[in-house]
Amino acid sequence: MDAPLLELRAVSKYFGGVQALVDVDFSVRAGEVIGLVGDNAAGKSTLARMVAGVYQPDGGTILFDGRPVVIPSAQAALGLGIATVFQEFALVESMDVVSNIFLGRELMTSGLLDTQRMEGLSRDYLSRLNARIPDLRIRLSGLSAGQRQCVAIARTLVTDPRLVVLDEPTASLSVGQTAEVLGHVERLRELGLGVVLISHNLGDVRAVADRVEVLRHGRNNGSFDASTASYEDILSAVTGATRHRRR
Amino acid sequence: MVESIGAPGSQASLREANSVRIIEAVRLYGKITQVELASVTGLSPATVSNIVRRLQASGTVTTEATVRSGRRAQLVTLARREGLAAGAHIGRRAMEVHLVDSGLGEAARQHLPLPPDHRDDTTLDRAAMLVTELVEGLGADLDDVLGVGVALLPAASSGWRDVDVADVLGRRLGRPVVTAPATEAAAVAELRLGELRGASCGLYVSAGEDTDSCLMLGGTVHRGAGLPVAGIGHMRVAPAGAFCRCGARGCLNTVVSAEALADPLRISHGRLQLRDIIAAAVTGDRGCQQVIADAGAAIGGAVADVATMLAPDRIAIGGPLADAGEAFFRPIRDALRSRPLLQDPDLTLVAGRLGPAAAALGVAGLALDAAGAAKALEG
């Protein structure tokens, strides 16, 4: 099989005396959903920010397409094809759906905004996700939490990414909205993208992930095949009841 | 619904096609304003307005005044005929929930992926919340729901042996709840809305993670006497083969289950789920096409055996494997053709029409039947 899309080898990150990540291994293939789970302060979001170019590793190697890379900035991450949706996503409440999707990347034709093309593309991104937002000119403040999450995911498609990292996309959503978001994750997988799904909710992760990686106190604590591992196996790795040696 | 369609290219056929697009959009979004309809369908606001007026006159949709972005707008919803029913199909890895009106017309739907070996308490909780949310999304409330149907896997494969689903959900929702095996529910849906309509002896086969069947005689489910019908998945096709979950040896399910299909591909393709195999087969992967063709041949053989005994006038095959198209159906047709005493499969064999919605729609229908029967008793 080909090299993984993204691979982290023995990556570490320190904040003063705090070991946020210690010798962490991690990989994602195209068309694969990896669930990244762990307790608070396990290092999940630190890993996401490192992949997104926000933090630099203090040790270890990041490989993309099998080649070592450095990701010095968020722009560099997008350039590689890595798009991230953070927990506090950067959407503007007072602007409409299309403006949010193209925020900071507006399409111009001879110096003017090409609103028609942006609207057409937005509709295309949303329909690729099987999303149900009828009016693209509605302000974000008029959408439900689930629909906003969907706009945040659609926003990643503008850069035509190969890997999408979602940090807690189902936190504080109703069941129906969770269903929508998990549906979007399935669609991203069908489109052949690699997906990293970071979540506290083991049920949501196991519903869509192919593999579940557990972090505990910044270290790997188990890698599970999502179709065979039980809820209890994963939970005991999260809580530290079982310790897993590095492979 | 659409009764007559004009000659292709004519004004009338164009209008029909546009009506269908609008109805589809209203169904998808549940509630949508005319302005939004124009932008979703790409039709002009004037066309949308005309068609909505016609659909309203024919009783297909209803409109109400609302305010969007400070402007007055017309909110369009599908007209509901005398109340709603909910159907939930709880499968191995996903739950489909559909709301229908009393004519089995779809009003809203939701798909929720589920974890492997999901537990009854969490899943039924989520089912109850999804039904409630969908009903509220239509601007209705639970009192408008005449009944709730739940289509379930056989207890042996879900591990929910001691769970009284109807009781648990009935308490949560405060509505009458009926349950049915998923394959039976899907067959009911194909009988009422799909490919088994009018069949006097119809065989429905669902081919997916497991393969199962349901026989429809004279428009009713054949249930056998005493124990439930085991179905086509437990017909013996490999006397020296592996043992089945049921305890017998060489059942069809041991040959065509999702695991059995993934096994020969492990070295070349890695670990694949059933949906990956089907998707790859559709896009031309030879290995995946081959295992699906083998599954088709095995299922086709068993279907031919059943058909030899029962001479059905219609055989409908649904479930995820049916999405693989010709790679799956050709060997089934060949298996039927190789038995000269059987009717030509071109006349009998069809793919199910309702896709993944079948079981949820069917069990909603059964819930409506139960509600109707209860009403008749009262009256």
XYZ file of C-alpha atoms in Angstrom:
626
model
C 0.000 0.000 0.000
C 1.083 3.628 -0.527
C 2.651 5.752 2.160
C 0.174 7.333 4.595
C -1.084 10.781 3.690
C 0.158 12.168 6.987
C 2.494 10.518 9.425
C 3.903 11.799 12.720
C 6.942 9.973 14.066
C 7.957 10.381 17.712
C 6.693 13.936 17.776
C 7.071 15.940 21.012
C 5.903 19.348 22.163
C 6.698 21.123 25.431
C 5.213 24.266 26.900
C 7.734 25.226 29.598
C 7.644 22.315 32.009
C 4.448 20.862 30.554
C 4.870 17.872 28.272
C 1.944 18.315 25.874
C 3.091 15.564 23.501
C 5.822 12.985 24.115
C 7.136 10.773 21.287
C 3.713 10.524 19.664
C 3.227 8.392 16.556
C 0.202 8.992 14.374
C -0.815 8.338 10.772
C -3.782 8.834 8.419
C -4.345 7.381 4.957
C -6.488 8.763 2.159
C -10.113 7.618 2.445
C -9.647 6.797 6.108
C -11.251 8.315 9.205
C -9.057 8.276 12.307
C -10.707 8.991 15.629
C -8.395 10.741 18.076
C -9.643 10.384 21.626
C -8.364 11.110 25.101
C -9.184 12.887 28.328
C -8.879 16.647 28.786
C -5.260 17.763 28.348
C -4.307 14.492 26.655
C -2.746 16.454 23.791
C -5.451 16.067 21.150
C -5.813 19.728 20.315
C -2.038 20.270 20.514
C -1.628 17.582 17.868
C -4.319 19.207 15.714
C -2.637 22.607 15.999
C 0.735 21.115 15.104
C -0.708 19.547 11.965
C -2.424 22.856 11.155
C 0.895 24.736 11.341
C 0.046 26.665 14.504
C 2.623 24.950 16.760
C 6.067 23.641 15.808
C 7.185 20.275 17.180
C 10.121 20.288 19.610
C 11.172 16.844 18.428
C 10.258 14.149 15.908
C 9.302 14.184 12.243
C 6.171 15.023 10.275
C 5.799 13.276 6.917
C 3.279 14.158 4.236
C 2.967 11.742 1.303
C 5.962 9.924 2.786
C 8.241 12.992 2.606
C 9.452 14.875 5.685
C 7.904 18.334 5.882
C 7.884 21.328 8.182
C 4.616 23.175 8.588
C 5.715 26.649 9.675
C 2.348 28.367 9.276
C -1.358 27.819 8.792
C -0.868 28.898 5.181
C 1.776 26.188 4.709
C -0.633 23.558 6.059
C -3.303 24.635 3.568
C -0.654 24.572 0.849
C 0.062 20.931 1.636
C -3.645 20.132 1.548
C -4.391 20.013 5.276
C -7.518 21.864 6.399
C -8.501 22.130 10.048
C -11.781 23.028 11.715
C -11.025 24.136 15.265
C -13.310 23.879 18.235
C -13.796 27.652 18.307
C -14.220 28.017 14.581
C -13.481 31.313 12.949
C -16.846 32.212 11.460
C -18.413 35.646 11.379
C -21.918 35.719 12.819
C -22.979 38.860 11.004
C -21.974 37.651 7.532
C -23.852 35.267 5.260
C -23.009 31.644 4.420
C -21.181 32.340 1.157
C -19.045 35.133 2.651
C -18.089 32.848 5.519
C -17.132 29.968 3.260
C -14.873 32.233 1.192
C -13.718 34.461 4.079
C -10.172 35.608 3.358
C -10.120 33.684 0.069
C -12.689 35.659 -1.899
C -12.806 35.058 -5.638
C -12.211 38.152 -7.738
C -12.910 38.880 -11.388
C -11.198 42.003 -12.764
C -10.922 43.525 -9.296
C -14.496 42.808 -8.255
C -15.941 40.100 -6.041
C -17.289 37.254 -8.171
C -20.344 36.622 -5.990
C -22.112 34.456 -8.517
C -19.239 31.986 -8.818
C -18.718 31.953 -5.046
C -22.399 31.218 -4.508
C -22.324 28.450 -7.112
C -19.238 26.864 -5.540
C -20.687 27.176 -2.039
C -23.771 25.320 -3.182
C -21.502 22.689 -4.711
C -19.475 22.223 -1.487
C -22.619 22.001 0.619
C -24.234 19.496 -1.715
C -21.081 17.374 -1.697
C -21.602 17.162 2.058
C -25.331 16.418 1.554
C -25.964 19.519 3.642
C -29.369 21.074 4.107
C -28.952 24.843 4.173
C -31.459 26.279 1.727
C -30.600 29.977 1.834
C -26.928 30.827 1.313
C -27.562 34.537 1.847
C -28.778 34.043 5.408
C -26.536 35.375 8.173
C -24.684 32.819 10.275
C -26.572 34.021 13.351
C -29.733 32.619 11.765
C -28.357 29.069 11.523
C -28.437 26.228 14.045
C -25.231 25.041 15.729
C -25.195 21.994 13.451
C -25.577 24.096 10.320
C -22.720 26.350 11.441
C -20.519 23.309 11.922
C -21.460 22.309 8.408
C -20.471 25.734 7.056
C -17.148 25.386 8.888
C -16.572 22.021 7.194
C -17.672 23.318 3.789
C -15.183 26.160 4.274
C -12.337 23.631 4.323
C -13.299 22.369 0.849
C -12.406 25.745 -0.718
C -8.727 24.860 -0.515
C -9.387 21.457 -2.132
C -7.761 19.622 0.804
C -6.601 16.017 1.026
C -6.788 15.844 4.802
C -9.429 17.408 7.043
C -8.943 17.680 10.800
C -12.111 18.220 12.839
C -11.688 19.226 16.493
C -14.775 18.309 18.569
C -17.285 18.820 15.754
C -20.220 17.298 17.648
C -19.714 19.011 21.019
C -22.939 20.687 22.183
C -25.013 19.518 19.207
C -28.435 17.859 19.358
C -28.786 14.269 18.098
C -30.199 15.416 14.772
C -27.351 17.876 14.257
C -24.828 15.228 15.303
C -26.353 12.927 12.696
C -25.803 15.613 10.057
C -22.175 16.178 11.040
C -21.370 12.454 11.166
C -22.992 12.201 7.738
C -20.610 14.919 6.504
C -17.652 12.947 7.885
C -18.826 9.869 5.978
C -19.090 11.986 2.830
C -15.534 13.330 3.231
C -14.340 9.720 3.491
C -16.299 8.747 0.360
C -14.709 11.692 -1.458
C -11.377 9.990 -0.747
C -10.100 12.482 1.823
C -8.272 11.550 4.988
C -10.151 12.675 8.104
C -8.980 13.118 11.692
C -11.951 13.282 14.045
C -11.124 14.546 17.522
C -13.885 13.980 20.041
C -14.784 13.239 23.617
C -17.770 11.215 22.501
C -16.584 7.656 21.946
C -19.933 6.683 20.451
C -19.684 9.308 17.711
C -16.055 8.405 17.012
C -16.710 4.670 16.767
C -19.715 5.308 14.516
C -17.613 6.716 11.682
C -13.928 5.977 12.368
C -11.879 3.197 10.787
C -9.257 3.363 13.522
C -9.210 4.951 16.975
C -5.993 6.371 18.435
C -5.857 7.045 22.155
C -3.716 9.762 23.709
C -3.110 9.895 27.438
C -1.009 12.602 29.099
C 0.546 13.414 25.754
C 1.559 9.827 24.984
C 0.155 7.149 22.691
C -1.937 4.754 24.740
C -3.317 2.338 22.196
C -4.458 2.065 18.598
C -7.704 0.225 17.921
C -9.456 -1.154 14.867
C -12.807 0.589 15.239
C -14.809 -2.299 13.783
C -13.534 -4.870 16.293
C -12.470 -2.976 19.425
C -15.117 -2.730 22.123
C -16.217 0.432 23.842
C -14.683 -0.888 27.078
C -11.266 -1.565 25.482
C -11.002 1.998 24.236
C -12.442 3.537 27.386
C -9.964 1.741 29.626
C -7.108 3.019 27.446
C -8.488 6.565 27.739
C -8.763 6.369 31.516
C -5.403 4.659 31.925
C -6.837 1.411 33.328
C -4.805 -0.308 30.615
C -1.402 0.860 29.438
C -0.349 0.206 25.893
C 3.304 0.060 24.945
C 4.366 1.770 21.753
C 4.154 -0.495 18.731
C -47.993 12.559 -7.104
C -47.150 12.783 -10.780
C -49.857 11.008 -12.736
C -49.375 11.995 -16.329
C -46.249 13.223 -17.971
C -46.479 15.076 -21.260
C -44.518 14.208 -24.369
C -40.766 14.651 -23.821
C -39.655 18.216 -24.412
C -43.172 19.591 -24.277
C -44.189 22.479 -22.028
C -46.209 20.076 -19.889
C -43.338 17.653 -19.328
C -41.055 20.534 -18.402
C -43.566 21.722 -15.847
C -43.876 18.201 -14.428
C -40.099 17.894 -14.170
C -39.916 21.245 -12.376
C -42.714 20.201 -10.007
C -40.801 17.059 -9.135
C -37.698 19.120 -8.383
C -39.660 21.388 -6.098
C -41.344 18.507 -4.261
C -37.955 16.825 -3.810
C -36.492 20.037 -2.373
C -39.406 20.545 0.026
C -39.055 16.941 1.144
C -35.313 17.342 1.741
C -35.482 20.591 3.694
C -38.801 19.983 5.466
C -39.706 23.672 5.580
C -38.430 26.091 2.986
C -39.425 29.525 1.712
C -40.244 30.170 -1.937
C -37.166 32.374 -2.315
C -34.993 29.561 -0.953
C -36.725 27.085 -3.264
C -35.767 29.249 -6.230
C -32.152 29.302 -5.153
C -31.978 25.558 -4.374
C -33.657 24.386 -7.578
C -32.213 27.057 -9.861
C -35.730 27.878 -11.115
C -36.912 31.451 -11.423
C -38.951 32.892 -8.537
C -41.935 33.299 -10.869
C -41.812 29.641 -11.930
C -41.508 28.517 -8.313
C -44.437 30.693 -7.341
C -46.591 29.268 -10.160
C -45.742 25.671 -9.411
C -46.212 26.091 -5.653
C -49.650 27.578 -6.315
C -50.558 24.550 -8.457
C -49.189 22.075 -5.906
C -51.118 23.853 -3.196
C -54.334 23.642 -5.189
C -53.806 19.902 -5.691
C -53.186 19.467 -1.954
C -49.559 18.360 -2.276
C -48.043 21.244 -0.322
C -49.261 23.867 2.122
C -47.903 27.366 2.595
C -47.846 29.736 5.530
C -46.682 33.313 5.919
C -43.401 33.881 7.716
C -40.619 36.458 7.975
C -37.097 35.905 6.622
C -34.362 38.530 6.906
C -36.998 41.110 7.774
C -39.117 40.382 4.695
C -42.396 38.584 4.370
C -42.022 35.162 2.809
C -44.076 32.067 1.984
C -42.984 28.977 3.881
C -43.715 25.778 1.934
C -44.206 22.364 3.567
C -45.538 19.056 2.268
C -49.217 18.683 3.039
C -49.834 16.054 5.678
C -52.769 13.779 5.285
C -54.343 13.086 8.698
C -51.372 12.864 10.974
C -47.907 11.394 10.916
C -46.139 8.136 11.574
C -42.488 7.550 12.337
C -40.382 4.633 11.158
C -36.937 3.923 12.546
C -34.697 1.282 11.035
C -31.981 0.402 13.523
C -29.285 -1.446 11.616
C -25.856 -2.708 12.472
C -24.004 0.531 11.705
C -26.672 3.169 11.094
C -30.153 4.264 12.016
C -32.593 5.625 9.423
C -35.528 7.588 10.772
C -38.375 8.639 8.487
C -41.530 10.591 9.165
C -44.402 9.905 6.808
C -47.956 11.130 6.443
C -50.887 8.723 6.559
C -50.487 8.102 2.814
C -46.878 6.940 3.405
C -45.628 10.113 1.716
C -42.276 11.065 3.167
C -42.241 14.212 5.312
C -38.728 14.189 6.839
C -35.770 11.887 7.267
C -32.490 11.563 9.112
C -29.534 9.163 8.905
C -27.360 8.574 11.979
C -24.191 6.447 11.760
C -23.915 4.066 14.730
C -20.884 2.457 16.388
C -20.315 -1.298 16.043
C -22.187 -3.330 18.692
C -24.103 -0.242 19.765
C -26.040 -0.701 23.015
C -29.800 -0.672 23.277
C -29.993 2.048 25.962
C -27.981 4.696 24.077
C -29.401 3.806 20.678
C -33.052 3.804 21.735
C -32.475 7.082 23.573
C -31.094 8.601 20.387
C -33.949 7.124 18.331
C -36.472 8.792 20.632
C -34.660 12.125 20.414
C -34.365 11.925 16.616
C -38.083 11.224 16.226
C -38.903 14.130 18.556
C -36.537 16.511 16.733
C -37.863 15.557 13.294
C -41.462 16.034 14.427
C -40.627 19.430 15.919
C -38.734 20.341 12.746
C -42.009 19.982 10.852
C -43.729 22.310 13.278
C -45.816 19.405 14.576
C -45.757 17.785 18.006
C -45.723 14.205 19.228
C -49.507 14.152 19.592
C -49.716 14.347 15.796
C -47.824 11.039 15.554
C -50.312 8.199 15.178
C -47.710 5.517 15.733
C -44.032 4.679 15.728
C -42.528 1.640 14.019
C -39.094 0.208 14.699
C -37.404 -2.164 12.266
C -34.787 -4.304 13.978
C -32.039 -6.774 13.203
C -32.736 -10.338 14.302
C -32.075 -10.421 18.082
C -29.384 -13.064 17.550
C -27.180 -10.640 15.620
C -27.825 -7.424 17.570
C -27.384 -8.889 21.067
C -30.621 -7.155 22.144
C -32.242 -10.414 23.158
C -33.888 -9.238 26.376
C -34.862 -5.744 25.317
C -38.530 -4.863 24.873
C -38.024 -2.120 22.295
C -41.711 -1.290 21.956
C -42.040 -0.845 25.714
C -38.876 1.280 26.129
C -39.672 3.603 23.233
C -43.378 3.674 24.042
C -42.542 5.060 27.490
C -40.078 7.604 26.088
C -42.371 8.931 23.380
C -45.777 8.298 24.872
C -46.941 6.932 21.514
C -47.881 3.384 20.474
C -44.824 1.536 19.143
C -44.696 -1.564 16.949
C -41.600 -3.527 15.973
C -40.809 -5.742 12.994
C -37.783 -7.537 11.577
C -35.998 -5.155 9.189
C -36.287 -7.433 6.146
C -40.013 -7.881 6.683
C -40.441 -4.106 7.004
C -38.477 -3.518 3.799
C -40.586 -6.106 1.981
C -43.759 -4.355 3.178
C -42.436 -1.071 1.787
C -41.614 -2.675 -1.579
C -45.103 -4.209 -1.598
C -46.864 -0.897 -0.955
C -44.621 1.604 -2.687
C -42.051 -0.272 -4.722
C -41.312 -3.252 -6.897
C -43.497 -5.897 -5.234
C -46.684 -3.913 -5.907
C -49.304 -6.240 -7.279
C -47.188 -9.391 -6.909
C -49.264 -12.356 -5.776
C -46.218 -14.369 -4.745
C -43.355 -11.950 -4.126
C -39.943 -12.830 -2.793
C -37.907 -10.024 -1.216
C -34.214 -10.574 -0.546
C -32.090 -8.114 1.398
C -28.375 -8.542 0.682
C -25.924 -6.686 2.874
C -23.903 -7.389 6.007
C -26.153 -10.433 6.235
C -28.554 -11.812 3.666
C -32.181 -12.287 4.629
C -35.505 -12.770 2.885
C -39.227 -12.317 3.256
C -41.978 -14.030 1.329
C -45.157 -12.134 0.450
C -48.157 -14.304 -0.392
C -51.285 -12.584 -1.635
C -50.067 -9.255 -0.266
C -49.305 -10.456 3.264
C -46.114 -11.539 4.968
C -45.696 -15.309 5.172
C -44.760 -15.975 8.797
C -44.879 -19.751 9.045
C -46.291 -21.436 12.108
C -44.639 -21.160 15.501
C -40.989 -20.184 15.146
C -40.096 -17.276 12.845
C -39.012 -18.057 9.270
C -35.203 -18.308 9.266
C -34.869 -16.898 5.757
C -32.631 -17.435 2.795
C -29.477 -16.551 4.761
C -29.747 -19.842 6.597
C -30.193 -22.125 3.577
C -27.329 -24.602 3.369
C -25.072 -23.842 0.425
C -21.756 -25.260 1.656
C -22.282 -28.571 3.491
C -18.565 -28.797 4.366
C -18.218 -25.076 5.029
C -17.872 -22.898 8.093
C -20.311 -22.981 10.978
C -22.852 -20.175 11.112
C -23.759 -18.028 14.127
C -27.010 -20.000 14.237
C -25.116 -23.215 14.990
C -25.741 -24.965 11.676
C -23.055 -25.592 9.101
C -22.567 -23.915 5.715
C -25.412 -21.353 5.792
C -25.548 -18.891 2.875
C -24.569 -16.185 5.380
C -21.219 -17.838 6.054
C -20.423 -17.460 2.331
C -21.759 -13.956 1.582
C -21.519 -11.993 4.846
C -19.527 -8.757 4.842
C -16.620 -10.545 6.579
C -16.694 -13.384 4.042
C -16.479 -10.862 1.197
C -13.667 -8.868 2.814
C -11.576 -11.942 3.617
C -10.194 -12.822 0.141
C -9.302 -9.126 -0.395
C -7.302 -8.725 2.809
C -3.855 -9.345 1.322
C -4.315 -7.221 -1.802
C -6.616 -4.456 -0.519
C -6.129 -4.339 3.259
C -9.107 -4.238 5.607
C -12.253 -3.237 3.762
C -15.757 -2.581 4.969
C -18.712 -3.679 2.874
C -19.408 -0.127 1.656
C -15.766 0.190 0.523
C -16.010 -3.050 -1.464
C -19.224 -1.899 -3.137
C -17.853 1.579 -3.914
C -14.666 0.100 -5.389
C -16.629 -2.420 -7.476
C -18.772 0.371 -8.917
C -15.662 2.326 -9.927
C -14.171 -0.723 -11.642
C -11.931 -2.495 -9.122
C -11.567 -6.062 -10.479
C -11.023 -7.815 -7.145
C -14.031 -6.166 -5.529
C -16.178 -6.893 -8.588
C -15.142 -10.542 -8.384
C -16.108 -11.071 -4.726
C -19.425 -9.340 -5.384
C -20.034 -11.532 -8.430
C -19.262 -14.603 -6.275
C -21.772 -13.383 -3.697
C -24.301 -12.870 -6.517
C -23.740 -16.427 -7.738
C -24.219 -17.875 -4.240
C -27.318 -15.809 -3.515
C -28.608 -16.485 -7.044
C -28.309 -20.236 -6.467
C -30.298 -20.050 -3.233
C -32.913 -17.764 -4.828
C -33.262 -20.234 -7.706
C -33.869 -23.069 -5.216
C -36.595 -21.059 -3.505
C -38.103 -20.081 -6.852
C -38.183 -23.724 -7.941
C -40.439 -24.535 -4.998
C -42.592 -21.415 -5.006
C -42.648 -19.988 -8.553
C -42.811 -16.337 -7.432
C -44.074 -13.800 -9.961
C -41.677 -11.152 -8.638
C -38.253 -11.353 -6.980
C -37.017 -8.019 -5.602
C -33.477 -7.728 -4.279
C -32.520 -4.819 -2.059
C -29.878 -3.990 0.517
C -26.417 -2.476 0.036
C -25.171 -5.200 -2.337
C -27.904 -4.292 -4.807
C -26.131 -0.918 -5.181
C -23.246 -2.756 -6.846
C -25.446 -3.035 -9.944
C -24.694 -5.464 -12.771
C -21.644 -6.979 -11.072
C -24.114 -8.343 -8.524
C -27.240 -8.894 -10.631
C -25.711 -10.631 -13.661
C -24.706 -13.802 -11.762
C -28.123 -13.892 -10.068
C -29.811 -13.728 -13.457
C -27.470 -16.435 -14.760
C -28.282 -18.668 -11.794
C -32.006 -18.297 -12.485
C -31.551 -18.863 -16.231
C -29.653 -22.073 -15.632
C -32.895 -23.620 -14.341
C -35.091 -24.130 -17.413
C -38.195 -24.739 -15.308
C -38.092 -21.230 -13.870
C -39.629 -18.159 -15.442
C -37.321 -15.877 -17.423
C -35.562 -13.616 -14.866
C -36.096 -10.654 -17.210
C -39.755 -10.935 -16.232
C -39.363 -11.612 -12.514
C -36.053 -10.262 -11.156
C -35.871 -6.597 -10.131
C -33.746 -4.398 -7.888
C -35.601 -2.961 -4.889
C -36.751 0.587 -5.544
C -36.621 2.146 -2.101
C -32.941 1.703 -1.264
C -31.813 2.329 2.313
C -35.182 3.929 3.157
C -37.137 0.696 2.612
C -37.222 -0.742 6.138
C -37.980 2.605 7.836
C -40.821 3.346 5.405
C -42.244 -0.162 5.697
C -42.280 -0.185 9.470
C -43.894 3.275 9.481
C -46.586 1.672 7.327
C -47.001 -1.127 9.864
C -47.284 1.495 12.633
C -50.068 3.199 10.645
C -51.842 -0.161 10.229
C -51.672 -0.729 13.983
C -52.966 2.785 14.691
C -55.812 2.253 12.210
C -56.719 -1.094 13.809
C -56.688 0.489 17.275
C -58.985 3.252 16.046
C -61.368 0.731 14.484
C -61.565 -1.134 17.799
C -62.335 2.073 19.675
C -64.946 3.180 17.154
